[in-house]
Short mmCIF file of C-alpha atoms in Angstrom, two decimals:
data_model
loop_
_atom_site.label_atom_id
_atom_site.label_comp_id
_atom_site.label_asym_id
_atom_site.label_seq_id
_atom_site.Cartn_x
_atom_site.Cartn_y
_atom_site.Cartn_z
CA MET A 3 -23.21 15.48 -0.83
CA SER A 4 -19.85 13.65 -0.80
CA ARG A 5 -17.81 13.83 -4.01
CA PHE A 6 -17.58 10.03 -3.73
CA SER A 7 -21.33 9.44 -3.60
CA GLY A 8 -22.36 6.92 -6.25
CA LYS A 9 -18.76 6.19 -7.28
CA VAL A 10 -17.42 2.66 -7.71
CA ILE A 11 -14.13 2.00 -5.90
CA ALA A 12 -12.06 -1.18 -5.94
CA ILE A 13 -9.62 -1.98 -3.11
CA THR A 14 -7.05 -4.78 -2.89
CA GLY A 15 -5.85 -6.17 0.43
CA ALA A 16 -9.16 -5.19 2.03
CA ALA A 17 -9.37 -7.90 4.70
CA SER A 18 -7.45 -5.99 7.36
CA GLY A 19 -5.26 -3.02 8.21
CA ILE A 20 -5.20 0.02 5.94
CA GLY A 21 -7.30 -1.74 3.29
CA ARG A 22 -10.17 -2.50 5.67
CA ALA A 23 -10.03 0.93 7.32
CA THR A 24 -10.08 2.69 3.95
CA ALA A 25 -13.00 0.58 2.74
CA VAL A 26 -15.00 1.37 5.88
CA LYS A 27 -14.13 5.07 5.64
CA LEU A 28 -15.29 5.22 2.02
CA ALA A 29 -18.41 3.17 2.80
CA GLY A 30 -19.71 6.12 4.78
CA HIS A 31 -19.64 8.18 1.56
CA GLN A 32 -22.35 6.04 -0.10
CA VAL A 33 -20.01 4.40 -2.59
CA ALA A 34 -20.10 1.00 -4.23
CA LEU A 35 -17.12 -1.12 -3.22
CA SER A 36 -15.39 -4.04 -4.92
CA LEU A 37 -13.03 -5.66 -2.42
CA CYS A 38 -10.46 -8.41 -2.69
CA ASP A 39 -7.95 -10.23 -0.49
CA VAL A 40 -6.51 -13.71 0.00
CA SER A 41 -8.22 -13.96 3.42
CA ASP A 42 -11.85 -15.08 3.14
CA GLU A 43 -12.57 -14.60 6.84
CA GLY A 44 -11.14 -11.08 7.02
CA LEU A 45 -12.83 -10.11 3.77
CA ARG A 46 -16.24 -11.21 5.05
CA GLU A 47 -15.82 -9.04 8.14
CA THR A 48 -14.80 -6.02 6.06
CA GLU A 49 -17.80 -6.59 3.81
CA ARG A 50 -20.09 -6.71 6.87
CA LEU A 51 -18.66 -3.46 8.25
CA CYS A 52 -18.99 -1.69 4.90
CA ARG A 53 -22.58 -2.80 4.38
CA ALA A 54 -23.42 -1.58 7.88
CA ALA A 55 -21.95 1.81 6.93
CA GLY A 56 -24.25 2.04 3.92
CA ALA A 57 -22.15 0.82 0.99
CA SER A 58 -23.03 -1.59 -1.78
CA VAL A 59 -20.31 -4.27 -1.68
CA ARG A 60 -18.92 -7.14 -3.73
CA SER A 61 -15.90 -9.14 -2.58
CA ALA A 62 -13.64 -11.80 -4.06
CA ARG A 63 -10.84 -13.99 -2.78
CA LEU A 64 -7.90 -12.99 -4.96
CA ASP A 65 -4.11 -13.26 -5.21
CA VAL A 66 -2.97 -9.97 -6.76
CA SER A 67 0.21 -11.58 -8.09
CA ASP A 68 -2.00 -13.52 -10.56
CA HIS A 69 -2.52 -11.12 -13.47
CA ALA A 70 -5.26 -13.20 -15.10
CA ALA A 71 -7.24 -13.29 -11.86
CA VAL A 72 -6.86 -9.54 -11.39
CA ASN A 73 -8.02 -8.91 -14.97
CA ALA A 74 -11.08 -11.09 -14.38
CA TRP A 75 -11.84 -9.27 -11.10
CA ALA A 76 -11.64 -5.88 -12.82
CA GLU A 77 -13.96 -7.05 -15.59
CA ASP A 78 -16.40 -8.50 -13.05
CA THR A 79 -16.36 -5.23 -11.08
CA HIS A 80 -17.10 -3.21 -14.19
CA ASP A 81 -19.87 -5.53 -15.34
CA ALA A 82 -21.51 -5.68 -11.91
CA PHE A 83 -21.56 -1.94 -11.25
CA GLY A 84 -21.59 -0.56 -14.80
CA GLY A 85 -18.29 1.27 -14.40
CA VAL A 86 -15.33 1.87 -12.09
CA ASN A 87 -14.04 5.22 -10.79
CA ALA A 88 -11.05 4.25 -8.63
CA ILE A 89 -8.65 1.44 -7.78
CA ILE A 90 -6.72 1.48 -4.51
CA ASN A 91 -3.81 -0.95 -4.89
CA ASN A 92 -3.17 -1.62 -1.22
CA ALA A 93 -2.34 -5.33 -0.94
CA GLY A 94 1.13 -5.87 0.51
CA VAL A 95 3.30 -8.19 2.55
CA SER A 96 6.42 -7.86 4.69
CA LEU A 97 9.78 -9.59 4.37
CA SER A 98 12.71 -9.05 6.74
CA GLY A 99 16.22 -10.45 6.44
CA ALA A 100 19.76 -9.79 5.25
CA VAL A 101 20.36 -9.90 1.49
CA GLY A 102 22.72 -12.87 1.74
CA ASP A 103 20.23 -14.88 3.81
CA LEU A 104 17.15 -14.33 1.67
CA THR A 105 16.34 -16.71 -1.16
CA LEU A 106 15.37 -15.82 -4.70
CA ASP A 107 11.94 -17.26 -3.90
CA ASP A 108 11.67 -14.68 -1.08
CA PHE A 109 12.38 -11.82 -3.48
CA GLU A 110 9.99 -13.19 -6.11
CA TRP A 111 7.25 -13.66 -3.50
CA ILE A 112 7.34 -10.09 -2.20
CA MET A 113 7.76 -8.51 -5.63
CA GLY A 114 4.84 -10.59 -6.94
CA ILE A 115 2.49 -9.08 -4.38
CA ASN A 116 3.89 -5.65 -3.51
CA PHE A 117 5.01 -4.58 -6.98
CA TRP A 118 3.38 -6.81 -9.59
CA GLY A 119 0.10 -6.62 -7.67
CA VAL A 120 0.16 -2.85 -8.17
CA VAL A 121 1.05 -3.21 -11.85
CA HIS A 122 -1.68 -5.80 -12.43
CA GLY A 123 -4.31 -3.73 -10.63
CA THR A 124 -3.36 -0.55 -12.45
CA ARG A 125 -3.32 -2.10 -15.92
CA ALA A 126 -6.52 -4.10 -15.37
CA PHE A 127 -8.58 -1.10 -14.21
CA LEU A 128 -7.03 1.70 -16.28
CA PRO A 129 -9.32 1.30 -19.33
CA TYR A 130 -12.38 1.48 -17.10
CA LEU A 131 -11.03 4.50 -15.22
CA ARG A 132 -10.42 6.31 -18.51
CA ALA A 133 -13.94 5.51 -19.64
CA SER A 134 -15.43 6.82 -16.39
CA GLY A 135 -14.22 10.35 -17.16
CA ASP A 136 -13.33 10.75 -13.47
CA GLY A 137 -10.80 8.05 -12.62
CA HIS A 138 -8.33 7.75 -9.78
CA ILE A 139 -5.47 5.33 -9.09
CA VAL A 140 -4.13 5.14 -5.55
CA ASN A 141 -1.00 3.04 -5.11
CA ILE A 142 0.26 2.30 -1.61
CA SER A 143 4.04 2.52 -1.42
CA SER A 144 5.65 3.13 1.98
CA LEU A 145 8.04 5.34 3.88
CA PHE A 146 10.38 2.51 2.86
CA GLY A 147 9.78 3.58 -0.73
CA ILE A 148 11.67 6.77 0.21
CA ILE A 149 14.29 5.64 2.73
CA ALA A 150 16.22 2.37 2.99
CA MET A 151 16.68 0.31 6.14
CA PRO A 152 19.00 -2.61 7.00
CA GLY A 153 17.09 -5.88 6.88
CA ALA A 154 14.42 -4.51 4.53
CA SER A 155 16.18 -4.84 1.17
CA ALA A 156 13.42 -6.84 -0.51
CA TYR A 157 10.64 -4.73 0.99
CA ASN A 158 12.52 -1.55 0.09
CA ALA A 159 12.98 -2.80 -3.47
CA SER A 160 9.26 -3.51 -3.86
CA LYS A 161 8.15 -0.17 -2.42
CA PHE A 162 10.75 1.91 -4.29
CA ALA A 163 9.48 0.15 -7.42
CA VAL A 164 5.89 1.11 -6.61
CA ARG A 165 6.95 4.72 -6.16
CA GLY A 166 8.84 4.86 -9.46
CA PHE A 167 6.07 3.12 -11.36
CA THR A 168 3.39 5.38 -9.89
CA GLU A 169 5.23 8.65 -10.46
CA SER A 170 5.96 7.75 -14.07
CA LEU A 171 2.35 6.68 -14.60
CA SER A 172 1.16 10.00 -13.19
CA GLU A 173 3.39 11.90 -15.60
CA GLU A 174 2.17 9.87 -18.57
CA LEU A 175 -1.51 10.43 -17.76
CA ARG A 176 -0.97 14.14 -17.20
CA LEU A 177 0.96 14.37 -20.48
CA GLU A 178 -1.98 12.92 -22.42
CA ARG A 179 -4.52 14.86 -20.31
CA ALA A 180 -6.30 11.64 -19.39
CA PRO A 181 -9.24 11.97 -16.96
CA VAL A 182 -7.40 9.85 -14.38
CA ARG A 183 -5.62 11.18 -11.31
CA VAL A 184 -2.83 9.28 -9.59
CA THR A 185 -1.81 9.29 -5.91
CA CYS A 186 1.22 7.57 -4.40
CA VAL A 187 0.84 6.98 -0.65
CA HIS A 188 3.80 6.61 1.71
CA PRO A 189 2.69 5.40 5.15
CA GLY A 190 5.17 5.36 8.01
CA GLY A 191 4.64 2.96 10.90
CA ILE A 192 0.97 1.92 10.84
CA ASP A 193 -0.36 -0.29 13.64
CA THR A 194 -1.28 -3.32 11.53
CA ASN A 195 -0.30 -7.00 11.46
CA ILE A 196 1.74 -6.74 8.27
CA VAL A 197 4.98 -7.87 9.95
CA ALA A 198 3.29 -10.55 12.09
CA GLY A 199 1.79 -11.98 8.90
CA GLY A 200 5.00 -11.66 6.89
CA ARG A 201 8.25 -13.57 6.58
CA VAL A 202 11.39 -13.16 8.66
CA THR A 203 14.80 -14.70 7.98
CA PRO A 204 16.70 -14.67 11.32
CA SER A 205 19.76 -12.43 11.49
CA GLU A 206 21.96 -11.89 14.55
CA SER A 207 23.54 -8.72 13.11
CA LEU A 208 20.12 -7.23 12.41
CA GLY A 209 18.81 -8.12 15.85
CA PHE A 210 15.79 -10.31 15.05
CA GLU A 211 15.41 -14.06 15.12
CA THR A 212 11.67 -14.73 14.83
CA VAL A 213 8.55 -13.25 13.25
CA ASP A 214 7.19 -12.54 16.75
CA GLN A 215 10.30 -10.56 17.70
CA ALA A 216 10.23 -8.57 14.46
CA ALA A 217 6.51 -7.90 14.97
CA ARG A 218 7.09 -6.65 18.52
CA ASP A 219 9.86 -4.33 17.34
CA PHE A 220 7.61 -2.99 14.59
CA LYS A 221 4.69 -2.43 16.98
CA ARG A 222 6.88 -0.22 19.15
CA LEU A 223 7.43 2.09 16.18
CA ALA A 224 3.94 1.91 14.65
CA ARG A 225 2.27 4.99 16.11
CA THR A 226 -0.44 5.66 13.50
CA SER A 227 -3.75 3.78 13.46
CA PRO A 228 -5.17 2.27 10.26
CA GLU A 229 -8.18 4.55 10.68
CA ALA A 230 -5.98 7.66 10.73
CA ALA A 231 -4.16 6.37 7.64
CA ALA A 232 -7.50 5.77 5.89
CA ALA A 233 -8.63 9.33 6.65
CA ARG A 234 -5.44 10.68 5.07
CA ILE A 235 -5.88 8.52 1.98
CA VAL A 236 -9.48 9.62 1.47
CA ARG A 237 -8.46 13.27 1.97
CA ALA A 238 -5.64 12.86 -0.58
CA MET A 239 -8.16 11.46 -3.06
CA THR A 240 -10.54 14.33 -2.42
CA ARG A 241 -7.82 16.91 -2.97
CA GLY A 242 -6.17 15.14 -5.90
CA ARG A 243 -2.76 14.94 -4.25
CA ARG A 244 -0.05 13.16 -6.20
CA ARG A 245 1.91 12.22 -3.05
CA GLN A 246 0.63 11.59 0.46
CA LEU A 247 2.86 10.93 3.47
CA ILE A 248 1.17 9.36 6.50
CA GLY A 249 2.46 9.70 10.05
CA THR A 250 4.88 12.03 11.80
CA ASP A 251 7.68 9.52 11.24
CA ALA A 252 7.06 9.60 7.49
CA TRP A 253 7.14 13.41 7.36
CA LEU A 254 10.33 13.67 9.45
CA LEU A 255 12.28 10.90 7.73
CA GLU A 256 11.24 12.01 4.25
CA LYS A 257 12.55 15.49 5.06
CA MET A 258 15.78 14.03 6.45
CA GLN A 259 16.29 11.95 3.30
CA ARG A 260 15.68 14.99 1.13
CA LEU A 261 18.16 17.14 3.05
CA ALA A 262 20.83 14.44 3.55
CA PRO A 263 20.26 11.68 0.98
CA VAL A 264 23.53 9.91 1.82
CA ALA A 265 24.15 10.89 5.44
CA TYR A 266 20.74 9.64 6.59
CA GLN A 267 21.99 6.10 5.96
CA ASN A 268 24.44 6.49 8.86
CA LEU A 269 21.48 7.08 11.16
CA MET A 270 19.77 3.94 9.88
CA VAL A 271 22.90 1.87 10.58
CA SER A 272 23.23 3.34 14.10
CA PHE A 273 19.56 2.64 14.82
CA ALA A 274 19.91 -0.97 13.62
CA ARG A 275 22.99 -1.50 15.80
CA ARG A 276 21.21 -0.23 18.91
CA SER A 277 18.22 -2.40 18.16
CA ALA A 278 20.42 -5.49 17.74
CA ARG A 279 21.99 -4.93 21.17
CA ARG A 280 18.65 -4.85 22.99
#
């Protein structure tokens, strides 16, 4: 029997990409799923796939940057299923552009979803996870929560923040011996539509002028499927890992950053220059 059988797992950003793939992967373990996203259409399809795989499912249209809405969703999940064992804070968006060209609204938008969404989800579900006696928090950061890249300042800031928040949270819960494990996930290039659905501020020096161009450039580097990422996340949960890298690119660049934390930035600048000339 799967260690997940009978568990209640909540997932944000479940309408597509890593969120959908993880929901479907877990559905095969006879879990109960509480799913949310801002996309009704995508959420309905994920719900259909999960039910077909054998899971009990509830779903809600939800903006994770709204803390009151997230709190209400967590309470509804608990009341509907009688408890909650895990929250996977996956919802995220993309923003590309040079620091001087981005607006404060741009920064607030991405931090509201990528960072505050994780904070809201964690805080809303933590009491229920403690009460379960077997809780787990999975926060999706990024390879860009480990390395920085020109044109990704706002995205980097949000994902570095998720990493710092999650690692500190893990230490706190271990210090108090709480029955809640914490995993921070750092995917590399995953073949999703996150860039195509994000925002791009054109920049000649950075080599992109439209969302479509940025999405095409990202697709060339995204070598890992959402399904492969989901398998790694579920395995990390099973094994209680505190950090999970996903993709060969994530493993290689994380090692490079560790060995040359300043010099690696030269490589990022060279890569950006070559990309801009294409």
